[in-house]
Coordinates of C-alpha atoms in Angstrom, one line a residue:
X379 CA -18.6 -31.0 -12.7
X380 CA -20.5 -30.0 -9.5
X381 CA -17.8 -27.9 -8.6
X382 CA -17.6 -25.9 -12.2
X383 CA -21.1 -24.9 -12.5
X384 CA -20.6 -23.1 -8.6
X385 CA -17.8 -21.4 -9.4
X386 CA -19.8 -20.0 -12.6
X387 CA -22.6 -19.5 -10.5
X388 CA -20.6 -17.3 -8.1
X389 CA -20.2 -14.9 -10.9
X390 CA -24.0 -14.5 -11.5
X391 CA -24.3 -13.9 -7.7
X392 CA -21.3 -11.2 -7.3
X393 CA -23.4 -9.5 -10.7
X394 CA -26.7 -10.1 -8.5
X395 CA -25.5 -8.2 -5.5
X396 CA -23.9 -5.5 -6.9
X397 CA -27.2 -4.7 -8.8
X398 CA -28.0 -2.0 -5.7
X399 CA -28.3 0.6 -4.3
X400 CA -27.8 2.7 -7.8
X401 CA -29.0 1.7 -11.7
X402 CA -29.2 3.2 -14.7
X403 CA -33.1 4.4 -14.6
X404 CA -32.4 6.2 -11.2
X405 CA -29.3 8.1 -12.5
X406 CA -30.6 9.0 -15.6
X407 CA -33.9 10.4 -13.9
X408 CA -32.5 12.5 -11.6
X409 CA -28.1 12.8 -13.1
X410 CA -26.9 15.1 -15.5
X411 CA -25.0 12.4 -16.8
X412 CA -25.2 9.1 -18.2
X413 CA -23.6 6.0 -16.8
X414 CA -23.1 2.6 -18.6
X415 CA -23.6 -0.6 -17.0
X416 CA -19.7 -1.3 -15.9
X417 CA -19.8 2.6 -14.4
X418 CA -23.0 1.6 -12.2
X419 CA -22.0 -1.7 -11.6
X420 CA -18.8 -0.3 -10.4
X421 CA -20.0 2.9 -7.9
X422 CA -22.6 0.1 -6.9
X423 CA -19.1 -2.1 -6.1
X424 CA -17.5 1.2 -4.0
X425 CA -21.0 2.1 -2.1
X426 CA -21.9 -1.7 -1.0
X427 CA -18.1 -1.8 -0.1
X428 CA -18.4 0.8 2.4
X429 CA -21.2 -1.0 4.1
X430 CA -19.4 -3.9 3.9
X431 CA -16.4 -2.2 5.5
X432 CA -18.3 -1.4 8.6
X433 CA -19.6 -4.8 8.5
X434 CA -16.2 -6.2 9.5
X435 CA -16.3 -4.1 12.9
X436 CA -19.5 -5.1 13.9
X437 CA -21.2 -8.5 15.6
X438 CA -23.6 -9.2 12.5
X439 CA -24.9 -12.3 11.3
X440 CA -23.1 -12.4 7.2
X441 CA -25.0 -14.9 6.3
X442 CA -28.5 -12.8 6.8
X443 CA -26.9 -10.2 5.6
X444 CA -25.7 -12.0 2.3
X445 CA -29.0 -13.3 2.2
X446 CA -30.7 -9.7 2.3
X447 CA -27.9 -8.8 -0.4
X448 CA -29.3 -11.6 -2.8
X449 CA -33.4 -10.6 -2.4
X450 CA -32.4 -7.2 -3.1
X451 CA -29.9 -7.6 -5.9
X452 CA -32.7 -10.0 -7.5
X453 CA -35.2 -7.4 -7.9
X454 CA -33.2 -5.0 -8.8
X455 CA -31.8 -6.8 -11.6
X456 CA -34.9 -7.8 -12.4
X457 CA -36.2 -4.4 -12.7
X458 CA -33.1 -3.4 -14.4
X459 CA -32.8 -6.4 -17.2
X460 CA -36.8 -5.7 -18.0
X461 CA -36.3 -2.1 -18.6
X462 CA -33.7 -2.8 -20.7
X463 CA -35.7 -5.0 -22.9
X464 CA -38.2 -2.2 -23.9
X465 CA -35.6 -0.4 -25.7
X466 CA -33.5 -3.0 -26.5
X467 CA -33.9 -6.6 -28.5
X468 CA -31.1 -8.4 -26.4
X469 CA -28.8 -10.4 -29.0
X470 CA -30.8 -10.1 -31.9
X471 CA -28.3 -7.6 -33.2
X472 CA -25.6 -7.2 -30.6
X473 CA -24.6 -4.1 -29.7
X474 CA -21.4 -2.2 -27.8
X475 CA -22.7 -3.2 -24.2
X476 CA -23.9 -6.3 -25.0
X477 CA -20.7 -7.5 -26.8
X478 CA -18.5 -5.5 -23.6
X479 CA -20.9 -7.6 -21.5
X480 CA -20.2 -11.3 -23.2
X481 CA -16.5 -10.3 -23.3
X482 CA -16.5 -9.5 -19.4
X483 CA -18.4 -12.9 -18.4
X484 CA -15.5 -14.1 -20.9
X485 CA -13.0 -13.0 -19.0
X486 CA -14.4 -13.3 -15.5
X487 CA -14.8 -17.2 -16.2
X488 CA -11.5 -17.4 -17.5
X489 CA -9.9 -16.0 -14.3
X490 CA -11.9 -17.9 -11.7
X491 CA -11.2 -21.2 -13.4
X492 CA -7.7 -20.6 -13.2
X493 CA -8.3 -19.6 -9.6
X494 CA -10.2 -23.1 -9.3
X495 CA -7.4 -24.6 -10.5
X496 CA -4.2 -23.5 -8.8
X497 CA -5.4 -23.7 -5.3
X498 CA -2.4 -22.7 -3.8
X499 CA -2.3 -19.5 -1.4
X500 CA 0.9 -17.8 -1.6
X501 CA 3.3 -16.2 0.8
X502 CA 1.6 -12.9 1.9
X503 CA -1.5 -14.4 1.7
X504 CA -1.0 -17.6 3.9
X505 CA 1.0 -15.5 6.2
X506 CA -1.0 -12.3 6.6
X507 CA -4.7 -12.1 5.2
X508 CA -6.0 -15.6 5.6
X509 CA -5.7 -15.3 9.1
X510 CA -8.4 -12.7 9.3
X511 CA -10.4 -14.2 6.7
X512 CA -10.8 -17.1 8.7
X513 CA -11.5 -14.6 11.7
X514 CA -14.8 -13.4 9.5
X515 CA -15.2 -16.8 8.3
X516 CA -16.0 -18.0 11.6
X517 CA -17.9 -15.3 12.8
X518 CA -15.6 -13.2 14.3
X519 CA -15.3 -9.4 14.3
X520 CA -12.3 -6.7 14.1
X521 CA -11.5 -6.8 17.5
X522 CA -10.4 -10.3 17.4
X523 CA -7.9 -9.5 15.1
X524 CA -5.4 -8.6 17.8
X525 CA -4.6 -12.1 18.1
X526 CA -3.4 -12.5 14.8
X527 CA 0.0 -12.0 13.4
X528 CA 0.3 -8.6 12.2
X529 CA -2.9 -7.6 13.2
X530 CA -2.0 -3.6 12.7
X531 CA -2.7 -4.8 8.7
X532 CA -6.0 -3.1 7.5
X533 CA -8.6 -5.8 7.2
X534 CA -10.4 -4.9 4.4
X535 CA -9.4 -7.3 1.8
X536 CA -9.4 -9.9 4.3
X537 CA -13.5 -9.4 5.2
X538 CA -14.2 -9.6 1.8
X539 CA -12.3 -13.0 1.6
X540 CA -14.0 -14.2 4.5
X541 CA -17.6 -13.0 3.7
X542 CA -17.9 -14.8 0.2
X543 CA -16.4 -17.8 1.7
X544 CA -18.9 -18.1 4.3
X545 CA -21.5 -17.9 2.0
X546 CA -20.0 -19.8 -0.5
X547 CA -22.0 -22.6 -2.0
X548 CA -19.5 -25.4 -1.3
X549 CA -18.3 -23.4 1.9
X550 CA -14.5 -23.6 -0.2
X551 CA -11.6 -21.1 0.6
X552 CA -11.1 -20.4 -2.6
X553 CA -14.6 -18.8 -3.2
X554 CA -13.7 -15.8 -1.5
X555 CA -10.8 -15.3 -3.3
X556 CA -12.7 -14.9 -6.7
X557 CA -13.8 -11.6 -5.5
X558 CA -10.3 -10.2 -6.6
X559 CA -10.0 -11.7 -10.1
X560 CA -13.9 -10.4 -10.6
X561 CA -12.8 -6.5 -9.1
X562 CA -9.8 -6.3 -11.2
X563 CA -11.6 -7.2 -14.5
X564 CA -14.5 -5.0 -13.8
X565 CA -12.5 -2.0 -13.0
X566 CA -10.7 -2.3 -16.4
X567 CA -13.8 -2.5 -18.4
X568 CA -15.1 0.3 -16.0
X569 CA -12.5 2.2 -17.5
X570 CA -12.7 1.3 -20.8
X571 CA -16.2 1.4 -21.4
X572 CA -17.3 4.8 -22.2
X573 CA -14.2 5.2 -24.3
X574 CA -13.8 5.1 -28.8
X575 CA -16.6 4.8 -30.8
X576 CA -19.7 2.2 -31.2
X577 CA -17.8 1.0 -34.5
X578 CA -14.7 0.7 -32.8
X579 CA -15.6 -2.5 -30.8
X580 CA -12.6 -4.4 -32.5
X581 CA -10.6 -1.6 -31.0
X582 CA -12.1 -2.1 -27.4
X583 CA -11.5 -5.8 -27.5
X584 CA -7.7 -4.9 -28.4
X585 CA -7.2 -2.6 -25.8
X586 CA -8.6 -4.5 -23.2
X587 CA -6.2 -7.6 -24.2
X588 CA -3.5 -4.8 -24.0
X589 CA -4.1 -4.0 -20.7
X590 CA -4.8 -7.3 -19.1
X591 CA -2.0 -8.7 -20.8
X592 CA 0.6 -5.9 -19.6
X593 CA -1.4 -6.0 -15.8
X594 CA -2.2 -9.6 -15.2
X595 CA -0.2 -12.0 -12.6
X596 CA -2.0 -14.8 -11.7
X597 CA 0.6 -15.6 -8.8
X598 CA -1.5 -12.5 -6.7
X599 CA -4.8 -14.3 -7.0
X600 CA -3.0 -16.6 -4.1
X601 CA -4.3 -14.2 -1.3
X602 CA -2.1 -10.8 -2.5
X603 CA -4.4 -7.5 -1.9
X604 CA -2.6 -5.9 -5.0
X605 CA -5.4 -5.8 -7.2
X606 CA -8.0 -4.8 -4.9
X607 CA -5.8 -1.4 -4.1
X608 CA -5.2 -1.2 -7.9
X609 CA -9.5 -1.2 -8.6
X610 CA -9.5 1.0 -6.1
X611 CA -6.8 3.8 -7.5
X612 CA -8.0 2.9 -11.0
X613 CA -11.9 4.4 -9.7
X614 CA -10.6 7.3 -8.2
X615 CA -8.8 8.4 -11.4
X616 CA -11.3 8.3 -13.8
X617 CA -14.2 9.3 -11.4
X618 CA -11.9 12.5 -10.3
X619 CA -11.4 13.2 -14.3
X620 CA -15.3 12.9 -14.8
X621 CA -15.8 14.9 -11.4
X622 CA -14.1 18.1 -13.0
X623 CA -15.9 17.9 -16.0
X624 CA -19.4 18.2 -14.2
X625 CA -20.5 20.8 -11.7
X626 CA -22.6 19.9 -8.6
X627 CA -22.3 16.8 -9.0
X628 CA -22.5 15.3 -5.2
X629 CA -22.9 11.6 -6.2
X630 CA -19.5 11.2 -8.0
X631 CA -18.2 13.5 -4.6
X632 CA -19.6 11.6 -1.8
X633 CA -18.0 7.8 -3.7
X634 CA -14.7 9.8 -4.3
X635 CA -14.9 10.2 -0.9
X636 CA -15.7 6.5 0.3
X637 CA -13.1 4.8 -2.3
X638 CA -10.4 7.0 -0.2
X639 CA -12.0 5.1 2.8
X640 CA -11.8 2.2 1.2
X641 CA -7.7 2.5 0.1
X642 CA -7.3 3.7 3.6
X643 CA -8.3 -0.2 4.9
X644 CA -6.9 -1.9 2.2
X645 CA -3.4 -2.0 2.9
X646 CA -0.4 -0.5 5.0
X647 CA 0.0 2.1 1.9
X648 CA -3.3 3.0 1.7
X649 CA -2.5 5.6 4.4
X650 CA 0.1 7.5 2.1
X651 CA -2.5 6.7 -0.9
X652 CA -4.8 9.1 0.9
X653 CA -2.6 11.8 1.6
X654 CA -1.4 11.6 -2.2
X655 CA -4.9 11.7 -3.4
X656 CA -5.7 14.1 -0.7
X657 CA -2.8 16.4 -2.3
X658 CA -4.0 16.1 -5.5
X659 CA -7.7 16.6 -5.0
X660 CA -6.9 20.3 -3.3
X661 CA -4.4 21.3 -6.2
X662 CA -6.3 20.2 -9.1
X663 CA -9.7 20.0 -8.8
X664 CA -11.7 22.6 -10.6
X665 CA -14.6 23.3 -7.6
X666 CA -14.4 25.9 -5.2
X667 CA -12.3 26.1 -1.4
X668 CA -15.2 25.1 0.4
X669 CA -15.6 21.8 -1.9
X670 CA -12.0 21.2 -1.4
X671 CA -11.7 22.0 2.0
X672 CA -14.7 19.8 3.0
X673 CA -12.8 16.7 1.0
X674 CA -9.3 17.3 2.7
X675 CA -11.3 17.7 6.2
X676 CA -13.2 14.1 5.7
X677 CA -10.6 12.3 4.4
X678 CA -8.6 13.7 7.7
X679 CA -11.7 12.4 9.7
X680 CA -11.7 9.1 8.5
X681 CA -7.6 8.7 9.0
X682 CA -8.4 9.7 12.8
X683 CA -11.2 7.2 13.1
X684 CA -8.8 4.5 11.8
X685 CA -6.4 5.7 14.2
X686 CA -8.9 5.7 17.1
X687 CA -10.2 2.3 16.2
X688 CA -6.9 0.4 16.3
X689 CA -5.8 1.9 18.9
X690 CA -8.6 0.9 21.0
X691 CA -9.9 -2.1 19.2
X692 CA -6.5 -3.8 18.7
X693 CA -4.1 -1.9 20.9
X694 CA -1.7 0.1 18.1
X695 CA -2.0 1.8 15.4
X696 CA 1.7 1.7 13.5
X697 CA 3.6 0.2 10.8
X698 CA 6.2 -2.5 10.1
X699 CA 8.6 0.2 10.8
X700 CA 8.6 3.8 12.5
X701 CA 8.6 6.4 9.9
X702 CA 11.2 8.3 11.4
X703 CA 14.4 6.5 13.0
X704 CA 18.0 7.6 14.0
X705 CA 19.1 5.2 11.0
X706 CA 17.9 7.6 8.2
X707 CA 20.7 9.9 9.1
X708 CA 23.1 7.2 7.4
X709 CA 22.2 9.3 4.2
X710 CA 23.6 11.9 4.8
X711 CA 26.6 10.0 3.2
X712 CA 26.1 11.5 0.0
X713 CA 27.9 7.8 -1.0
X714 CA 25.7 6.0 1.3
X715 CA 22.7 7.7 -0.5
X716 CA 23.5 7.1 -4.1
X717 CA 24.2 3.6 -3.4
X718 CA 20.9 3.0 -1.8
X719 CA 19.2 5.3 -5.1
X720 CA 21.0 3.2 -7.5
X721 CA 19.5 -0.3 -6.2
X722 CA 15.9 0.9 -5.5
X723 CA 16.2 2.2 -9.5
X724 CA 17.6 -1.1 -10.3
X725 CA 14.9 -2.8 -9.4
X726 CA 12.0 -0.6 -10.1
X727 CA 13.5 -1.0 -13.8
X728 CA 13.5 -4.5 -13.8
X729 CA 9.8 -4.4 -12.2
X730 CA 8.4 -2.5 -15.0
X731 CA 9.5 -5.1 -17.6
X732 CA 7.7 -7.8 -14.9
X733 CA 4.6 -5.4 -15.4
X734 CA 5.0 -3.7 -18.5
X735 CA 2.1 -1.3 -18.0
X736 CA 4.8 1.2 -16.5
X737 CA 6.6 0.9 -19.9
X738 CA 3.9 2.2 -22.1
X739 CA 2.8 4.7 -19.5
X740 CA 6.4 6.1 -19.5
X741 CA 5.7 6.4 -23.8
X742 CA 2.8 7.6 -23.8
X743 CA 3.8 10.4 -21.6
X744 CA 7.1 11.3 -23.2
X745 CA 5.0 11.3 -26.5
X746 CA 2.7 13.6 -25.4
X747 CA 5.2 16.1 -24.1
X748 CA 7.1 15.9 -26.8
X749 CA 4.9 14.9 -30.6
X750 CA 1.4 16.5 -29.5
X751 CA 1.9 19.0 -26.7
X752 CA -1.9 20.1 -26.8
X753 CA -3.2 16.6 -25.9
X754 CA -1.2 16.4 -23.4
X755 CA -1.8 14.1 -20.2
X756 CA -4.0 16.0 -17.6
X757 CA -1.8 18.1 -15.0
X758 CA -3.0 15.7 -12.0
X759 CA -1.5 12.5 -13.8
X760 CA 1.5 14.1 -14.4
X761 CA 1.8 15.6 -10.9
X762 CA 0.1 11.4 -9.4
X763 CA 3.3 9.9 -11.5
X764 CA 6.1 12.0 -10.1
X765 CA 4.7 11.9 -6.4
X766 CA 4.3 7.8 -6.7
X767 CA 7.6 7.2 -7.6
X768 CA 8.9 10.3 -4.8
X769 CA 6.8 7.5 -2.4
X770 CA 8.1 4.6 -3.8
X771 CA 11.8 5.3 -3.0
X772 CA 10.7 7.0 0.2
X773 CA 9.4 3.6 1.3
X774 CA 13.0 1.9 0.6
X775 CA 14.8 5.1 1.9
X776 CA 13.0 4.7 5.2
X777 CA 12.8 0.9 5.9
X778 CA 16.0 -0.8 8.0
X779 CA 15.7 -4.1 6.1
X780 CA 18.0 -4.9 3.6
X781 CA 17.1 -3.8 0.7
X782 CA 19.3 -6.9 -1.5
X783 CA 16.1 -9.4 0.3
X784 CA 13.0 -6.7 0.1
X785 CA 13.1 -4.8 -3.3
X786 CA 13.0 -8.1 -5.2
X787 CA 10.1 -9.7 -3.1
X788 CA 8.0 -6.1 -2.7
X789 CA 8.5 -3.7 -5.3
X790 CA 7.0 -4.7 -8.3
X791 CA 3.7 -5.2 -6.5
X792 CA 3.4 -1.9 -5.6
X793 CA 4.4 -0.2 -9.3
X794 CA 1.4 -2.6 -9.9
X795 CA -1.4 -1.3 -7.7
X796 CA -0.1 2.3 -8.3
X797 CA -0.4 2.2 -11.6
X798 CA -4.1 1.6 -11.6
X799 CA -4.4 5.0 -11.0
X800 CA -3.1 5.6 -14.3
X801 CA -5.1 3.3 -16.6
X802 CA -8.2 5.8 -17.6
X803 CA -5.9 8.6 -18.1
X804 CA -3.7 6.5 -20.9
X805 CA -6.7 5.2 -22.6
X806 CA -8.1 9.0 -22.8
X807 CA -5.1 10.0 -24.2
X808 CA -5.1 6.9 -26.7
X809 CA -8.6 7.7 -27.8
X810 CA -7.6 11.3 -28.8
X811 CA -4.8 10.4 -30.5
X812 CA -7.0 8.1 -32.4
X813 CA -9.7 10.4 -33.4
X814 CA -6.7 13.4 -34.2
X815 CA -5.7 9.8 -36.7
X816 CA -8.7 10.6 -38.5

């Protein structure tokens, strides 16, 4: 019983923390626009992960800085739950947020319980990331990780792992990895949240079942990064979509900016996730050359840091393969190519039916090319979709492994974090086709 009321408990404190440094009073005081409470607890989530980030190279005491975390996040939520009280009677009559709010402890207490439950770390996660959690976890710093197993990994993940299980309140492994189940449900409400109606609650609830039921796999709560990458691509979406919308708006800029950062030390793919998102930011965003040139010239910056700091921290900066190898001229066998084409399709068919979120993006974009061609899908998601899957078979193109063992074992995590990116955009284009219903 001990033991349950902790693990409930370590939802109020992830809530606490990520009370800071933004909240609604300061970004309605001085933003053109307004942000609910999943938007600011989620820009609070990207900003405090940046500092958390450059935590993990740094000799620092986590456990004074966790404790500073909770004495700030206390007032602030303090400050923030009484200034919501003067315009609002809390759960007299509930309202949208309030009823979003009870649904998203809902589900958060769900997820960790089941966490609680099946202890077991899996395969990628006992052989990769838990070794530099427990690096962090006993007070160790990036530069350490060289003595790890694939220590050229980004570390990211791992940190957070490691931080919340330090300064966990039963000092249990499994505390850490709560952080992932309680990122992945808040980036789906994030993106659901400002979306329908105040009378379509019934609609929000469906929709979110929708999602979480065509997106969840408890099997990568066992350590697996996935879902951490797929909060991340899901944010940059729908904060690039709100970011054209606006005009000098440097806030939603400067965390477009730091979630890139953020992908780039998440995992291996990250890299090519930034070039992607790199691509697409110069092409389709609606601000001027010297805006785009300034976001294509830091997101280039921070790749050379993270090049700089492996190479010097931990010895290398690389891959699990080179990029470019004799071996890829095997395909110039137009047989030898086909062959290869036909199994990587193979099994990205088969993964989409393991994460059926690909299926009804994949209907949702041939209807809207084809029933309602002015509410169509933006350009960029159009142009994100075709490029993911020219990287997806570029990854299986490129790697010497055989593909019979690896495509059943790695591809259907990554159509899963890639298609966070296209969550906001589907539930856009659902909520205009409901309202052109009407």
């Amino acid at each position: 019983m001990t033991e349950i009321f902790f693990i409930y408990l370590q939802l109020l404190v992830f809530i606490v923390i990520f009370q800071f440094p933004l909240n609604q009073v300061f970004l309605k005081r001085y933003s053109v626009l307004n942000f609910n409470y999943f938007e600011v607890l989620t820009l609070n989530i990207v900003i405090q992960g940046f500092f958390y980030l450059i935590l993990s190279f740094l000799e620092t005491d986590l456990q004074k800085y966790f404790i500073f975390q909770i004495f700030l996040g206390t007032i602030f939520l303090i400050f923030n739950f009484s200034s919501y009280l003067k315009n609002n009677f809390i759960f007299k009559n509930l309202n949208d947020n309030e009823l979003l709010f009870l649904l998203f402890l809902i589900f958060n207490l769900i997820l960790f319980t089941h966490v609680a439950l099946n202890l077991r770390i899996e395969w990628d996660g006992l052989a990769h990331w838990i070794h530099k959690a427990q690096i962090y976890y006993q007070g160790g710093t990036f530069s350490d990780i060289k003595n790890v197993n694939f220590s050229y990994y980004p570390q990211f993940g791992s940190f957070l792992w490691g931080f919340f299980w330090k300064n966990s309140f039963l000092d249990m492994e499994y505390f850490g990895r709560l952080f992932f189940p309680f990122v992945y449900i808040t980036g789906i409400f994030f993106s659901i949240s400002n979306l329908f109606s105040k009378e379509n609650i019934l609609l929000k609830f469906l929709l979110l079942l929708l999602i979480f039921s065509l997106t969840l796999d408890y099997y990568l709560f066992g350590g697996y990064q996935e879902y951490l990458l797929f909060f991340e691509l899901l944010i940059f979406s729908k904060l690039f979509y709100i970011y054209q919308k606006k005009n000098n708006f440097n806030l939603i800029f400067i965390v477009l900016f730091l979630d890139t950062v953020l992908i780039l030390w998440t995992k291996q793919e990250g890299f090519f996730y930034n070039i992607i998102l790199v691509i697409i930011f110069f092409i389709f965003c609606n601000k001027n050359y010297k805006t785009k040139f300034l976001f294509v010239a830091l997101v280039v910056l921070s790749i050379l840091i993270q090049i700089y700091l492996k190479n010097n921290l931990i010895g290398s900066f690389e891959f699990n393969e080179k990029i470019f190898h004799k071996d890829l001229l095997r395909y110039l066998n137009i047989s030898e190519f086909f062959t290869t084409f036909i199994l990587i399709s193979k099994h990205i068919a088969i993964s989409m039916f393991k994460y059926p979120i690909w299926l009804l993006i994949i209907l949702i974009l041939i209807f809207s090319s084809i029933h309602n061609k002015n509410n169509q899908l933006f350009n960029f998601v159009i142009f994100y979709f075709f490029i993911f899957f020219v990287f997806v078979y570029a990854i299986y193109f490129q790697t010497r492994m055989n593909l019979d063992f690896l495509l059943p074992i790695t591809v259907d995590r990554i159509l899963l974090q890639g298609s966070g990116f296209m969550i906001y955009p589907i539930l856009v284009y659902l909520e205009k086709f409901v309202k052109d219903l009407r």
